[in-house]
Amino acid sequence: MKVGLNTHIIGAGSSCSILASATSFAGAGPSGMFMGGHGENTLGVEWVMPDGEILRTGSLGAGLGWFSGEGPGPSVRAIMRGGLGTQGGLGVFTRIAIKLFPWPGPTKLNVEGTVPAYKVRMPDNFRTYTLSFPTWQAWADACYKIWDAEIGYIGHRQFSMFGRDLKWAMVKILTDPTKTLYDLEELMKDPEVVKIAGDMKRDFQLVLAGMTLRDIAWQDKALDEILAETGGWKSAAMLDPDITDWTFLYLVRLGHKNLNLVYGGGYDGCFGLQGSPDFGTQYIEEVTEFKREWEKKGNIVEAGGDCAMGGIGVVGGGGATVWENFAHFDPYNKESTEGTLAFFDATSAYGVKRGWGPGMEKQNDSARWTDGRTTPKEIRDKLLSGQASAMRYQHKIKEAFDPNDLGDTYYRTLE
């Protein structure tokens, strides 16, 4: 930022290692629509192989000269991380070169306020909106039109993680340091709070960044035209200056990720529905009703079924969305944890039945198992058997790069 450049921050937040997400695991986040994910942005690595040899790819410093970060198709980078990453299974990465992107904002963000209502005065060449739509088809159409217009710096369905019914009440609490979670029940008795939450049922947050004032004016006009074509609107409640400044800081720096755990101290995502907007929007109401019924059992937070947070873009230029439906639970309560596991078993079975496959709840589960340790191999083999060919190829790569099996066992293979 000091020299007008920025880096993509993954969805897990600004406290996470860029090296780890670029080389070893995932790498997606809200700024993906403008900056791409770290799977796209890794330009060079220093890779200590399991046998002790050091492999270098790309260029660790451009030096204003030529560099090669490898193109699409089979490559060392594809073996190194592919779409998701080897999770420590093929050695250790000690240095990387990462692609940076324009930052037309100030060299320093002067943060104001107190926890959790930190905010930054939004610069004149930025806009931060919560966009809402009359139908899910309109929501999906708006995504495509925003991508085609090449506007938007950050796109994210951020505050849906608090739940469809509760998100506006939670925004009011989190932007007012005099309020706490104990105010939630009273706020939900206010018809206006309920109404605003209903108006934000089909929404996402969008940050526009103008490289000049003329640029931001053009992006604003383009967005207004898109909203007119889709019947969407800018949430008036979220345009309150204090809330706008808070949302701007939240999305630009992703420093509030502790709020993922605000309800009970634990959460995990389920379903996912990653794909084109037309895919996710087909099924979000079905998923919402399924989760809403499980919320009534009392083991996960009753938030309205739809806690589906996710990026509007995921890859550079757009093209995909993700719907990580948060299940909030209490990790210190046995009934809550066991009930959450039962819920995840049910969501996975439902996803298989509907043809979507197991959701992200099983992807996450397979990385740590019920005791917090690596999943037993026989269980992993069963989970991976649906993609047998791909996993066997990964086993061949593992044999070639790590014949003594010294790397981390999170790497997924089938023999």
CSV table of C-alpha atoms in Angstrom, one decimal, residues 170-335:
chain,number,residue,atom,x,y,z
A,170,MET,CA,-25.7,-8.3,14.1
A,171,VAL,CA,-24.5,-5.4,12.0
A,172,LYS,CA,-26.1,-3.0,14.3
A,173,ILE,CA,-24.5,-4.6,17.3
A,174,LEU,CA,-21.0,-4.8,15.7
A,175,THR,CA,-21.0,-1.2,14.6
A,176,ASP,CA,-22.1,0.1,18.0
A,177,PRO,CA,-19.5,-0.5,20.8
A,178,THR,CA,-22.2,0.1,23.5
A,179,LYS,CA,-24.0,-3.1,22.3
A,180,THR,CA,-23.3,-6.8,22.9
A,181,LEU,CA,-24.8,-10.1,21.9
A,182,TYR,CA,-27.1,-9.7,24.9
A,183,ASP,CA,-28.9,-7.1,22.8
A,184,LEU,CA,-29.7,-9.5,20.0
A,185,GLU,CA,-33.0,-10.8,21.4
A,186,GLU,CA,-34.3,-7.3,22.0
A,187,LEU,CA,-33.3,-6.1,18.6
A,188,MET,CA,-35.1,-9.0,16.9
A,189,LYS,CA,-38.3,-7.7,18.5
A,190,ASP,CA,-38.1,-4.5,16.4
A,191,PRO,CA,-40.2,-4.9,13.2
A,192,GLU,CA,-37.9,-2.5,11.4
A,193,VAL,CA,-34.9,-4.7,12.1
A,194,VAL,CA,-36.8,-7.7,10.8
A,195,LYS,CA,-37.9,-5.8,7.7
A,196,ILE,CA,-34.4,-4.6,6.8
A,197,ALA,CA,-33.1,-8.2,7.2
A,198,GLY,CA,-35.8,-9.3,4.9
A,199,ASP,CA,-34.8,-6.7,2.3
A,200,MET,CA,-31.3,-8.0,2.5
A,201,LYS,CA,-32.3,-11.7,1.9
A,202,ARG,CA,-30.6,-11.9,-1.5
A,203,ASP,CA,-27.6,-9.7,-1.2
A,204,PHE,CA,-23.8,-9.3,-1.4
A,205,GLN,CA,-21.3,-6.7,-0.6
A,206,LEU,CA,-19.4,-4.9,-3.4
A,207,VAL,CA,-16.4,-2.5,-3.1
A,208,LEU,CA,-15.6,-0.4,-6.1
A,209,ALA,CA,-12.1,1.1,-6.5
A,210,GLY,CA,-11.6,3.9,-9.0
A,211,MET,CA,-8.1,4.5,-10.3
A,212,THR,CA,-9.2,8.1,-10.8
A,213,LEU,CA,-12.3,10.1,-9.8
A,214,ARG,CA,-13.6,9.8,-13.4
A,215,ASP,CA,-13.1,6.0,-13.2
A,216,ILE,CA,-15.2,5.6,-10.0
A,217,ALA,CA,-17.9,7.8,-11.5
A,218,TRP,CA,-18.0,5.6,-14.5
A,219,GLN,CA,-18.1,2.4,-12.4
A,220,ASP,CA,-21.0,3.9,-10.3
A,221,LYS,CA,-23.0,4.6,-13.5
A,222,ALA,CA,-22.3,1.1,-14.8
A,223,LEU,CA,-23.5,-0.4,-11.5
A,224,ASP,CA,-26.6,1.8,-11.5
A,225,GLU,CA,-27.4,0.5,-15.0
A,226,ILE,CA,-26.9,-3.1,-13.9
A,227,LEU,CA,-29.2,-2.6,-10.9
A,228,ALA,CA,-31.8,-1.1,-13.2
A,229,GLU,CA,-31.6,-4.1,-15.5
A,230,THR,CA,-31.9,-6.6,-12.8
A,231,GLY,CA,-34.3,-4.8,-10.4
A,232,GLY,CA,-31.7,-4.7,-7.7
A,233,TRP,CA,-31.0,-1.9,-5.2
A,234,LYS,CA,-28.4,-0.6,-2.8
A,235,SER,CA,-29.4,-1.3,0.8
A,236,ALA,CA,-30.3,2.1,2.3
A,237,ALA,CA,-29.6,0.9,5.9
A,238,MET,CA,-26.1,-0.2,4.9
A,239,LEU,CA,-25.4,3.3,3.4
A,240,ASP,CA,-25.2,4.9,6.8
A,241,PRO,CA,-21.7,6.5,6.8
A,242,ASP,CA,-20.5,4.7,10.0
A,243,ILE,CA,-21.7,1.3,8.7
A,244,THR,CA,-20.2,2.0,5.2
A,245,ASP,CA,-16.8,2.9,6.7
A,246,TRP,CA,-16.9,-0.2,8.9
A,247,THR,CA,-17.8,-2.4,6.0
A,248,PHE,CA,-15.1,-0.9,3.9
A,249,LEU,CA,-12.4,-1.7,6.4
A,250,TYR,CA,-13.9,-5.1,7.1
A,251,LEU,CA,-13.7,-6.1,3.4
A,252,VAL,CA,-10.5,-4.4,2.4
A,253,ARG,CA,-8.4,-5.8,5.2
A,254,LEU,CA,-10.4,-8.8,6.4
A,255,GLY,CA,-9.3,-8.2,10.0
A,256,HIS,CA,-12.5,-9.0,11.7
A,257,LYS,CA,-12.4,-12.8,11.1
A,258,ASN,CA,-12.7,-13.5,14.8
A,259,LEU,CA,-16.4,-12.6,14.3
A,260,ASN,CA,-16.8,-15.9,12.4
A,261,LEU,CA,-16.9,-17.5,15.9
A,262,VAL,CA,-18.9,-14.8,17.6
A,263,TYR,CA,-22.1,-16.9,18.4
A,264,GLY,CA,-20.8,-19.9,20.2
A,265,GLY,CA,-17.0,-20.2,19.7
A,266,GLY,CA,-17.1,-22.7,16.8
A,267,TYR,CA,-18.3,-22.9,13.3
A,268,ASP,CA,-17.8,-24.9,10.1
A,269,GLY,CA,-19.2,-24.6,6.6
A,270,CYS,CA,-21.5,-27.0,4.9
A,271,PHE,CA,-22.8,-27.7,1.4
A,272,GLY,CA,-20.7,-25.1,-0.6
A,273,LEU,CA,-22.5,-25.2,-4.0
A,274,GLN,CA,-19.4,-23.8,-5.7
A,275,GLY,CA,-19.9,-23.1,-9.4
A,276,SER,CA,-21.5,-20.6,-11.6
A,277,PRO,CA,-24.1,-18.2,-10.0
A,278,ASP,CA,-26.8,-20.1,-11.9
A,279,PHE,CA,-25.8,-23.3,-10.1
A,280,GLY,CA,-25.8,-22.0,-6.5
A,281,THR,CA,-28.9,-19.9,-6.9
A,282,GLN,CA,-30.9,-22.9,-8.1
A,283,TYR,CA,-30.4,-24.7,-4.7
A,284,ILE,CA,-29.8,-22.0,-2.0
A,285,GLU,CA,-33.5,-22.0,-0.9
A,286,GLU,CA,-33.5,-25.8,-0.8
A,287,VAL,CA,-30.3,-25.8,1.3
A,288,THR,CA,-31.7,-23.1,3.5
A,289,GLU,CA,-34.9,-25.1,4.3
A,290,PHE,CA,-32.8,-28.2,5.0
A,291,LYS,CA,-30.6,-26.3,7.5
A,292,ARG,CA,-33.5,-24.4,9.0
A,293,GLU,CA,-35.1,-27.7,10.1
A,294,TRP,CA,-31.8,-28.9,11.7
A,295,GLU,CA,-31.5,-25.5,13.5
A,296,LYS,CA,-34.7,-26.3,15.3
A,297,LYS,CA,-33.1,-29.2,17.1
A,298,GLY,CA,-31.1,-26.8,19.2
A,299,ASN,CA,-27.6,-27.9,18.5
A,300,ILE,CA,-26.5,-25.2,16.1
A,301,VAL,CA,-27.5,-21.5,16.1
A,302,GLU,CA,-30.9,-20.8,14.8
A,303,ALA,CA,-30.1,-18.1,12.3
A,304,GLY,CA,-32.6,-18.6,9.5
A,305,GLY,CA,-31.1,-21.5,7.5
A,306,ASP,CA,-29.2,-19.3,5.1
A,307,CYS,CA,-25.7,-18.5,6.6
A,308,ALA,CA,-24.1,-18.9,3.2
A,309,MET,CA,-21.1,-16.7,3.0
A,310,GLY,CA,-18.9,-16.7,-0.1
A,311,GLY,CA,-16.9,-14.8,-2.7
A,312,ILE,CA,-18.5,-13.2,-5.8
A,313,GLY,CA,-15.9,-14.1,-8.3
A,314,VAL,CA,-13.4,-16.6,-6.6
A,315,VAL,CA,-11.1,-16.5,-9.7
A,316,GLY,CA,-9.8,-13.5,-11.6
A,317,GLY,CA,-12.4,-11.8,-13.7
A,318,GLY,CA,-15.3,-13.7,-12.0
A,319,GLY,CA,-16.9,-16.9,-13.2
A,320,ALA,CA,-17.8,-18.7,-10.0
A,321,THR,CA,-19.3,-18.2,-6.6
A,322,VAL,CA,-19.2,-20.2,-3.4
A,323,TRP,CA,-21.8,-20.6,-0.7
A,324,GLU,CA,-20.2,-21.7,2.6
A,325,ASN,CA,-23.2,-22.2,4.8
A,326,PHE,CA,-22.0,-21.6,8.3
A,327,ALA,CA,-23.1,-23.9,11.1
A,328,HIS,CA,-22.4,-22.1,14.4
A,329,PHE,CA,-21.9,-24.4,17.4
A,330,ASP,CA,-20.5,-24.5,20.9
A,331,PRO,CA,-17.2,-26.5,20.9
A,332,TYR,CA,-17.4,-26.9,24.7
A,333,ASN,CA,-20.9,-28.5,24.7
A,334,LYS,CA,-21.0,-32.2,23.9
A,335,GLU,CA,-24.6,-32.1,22.7
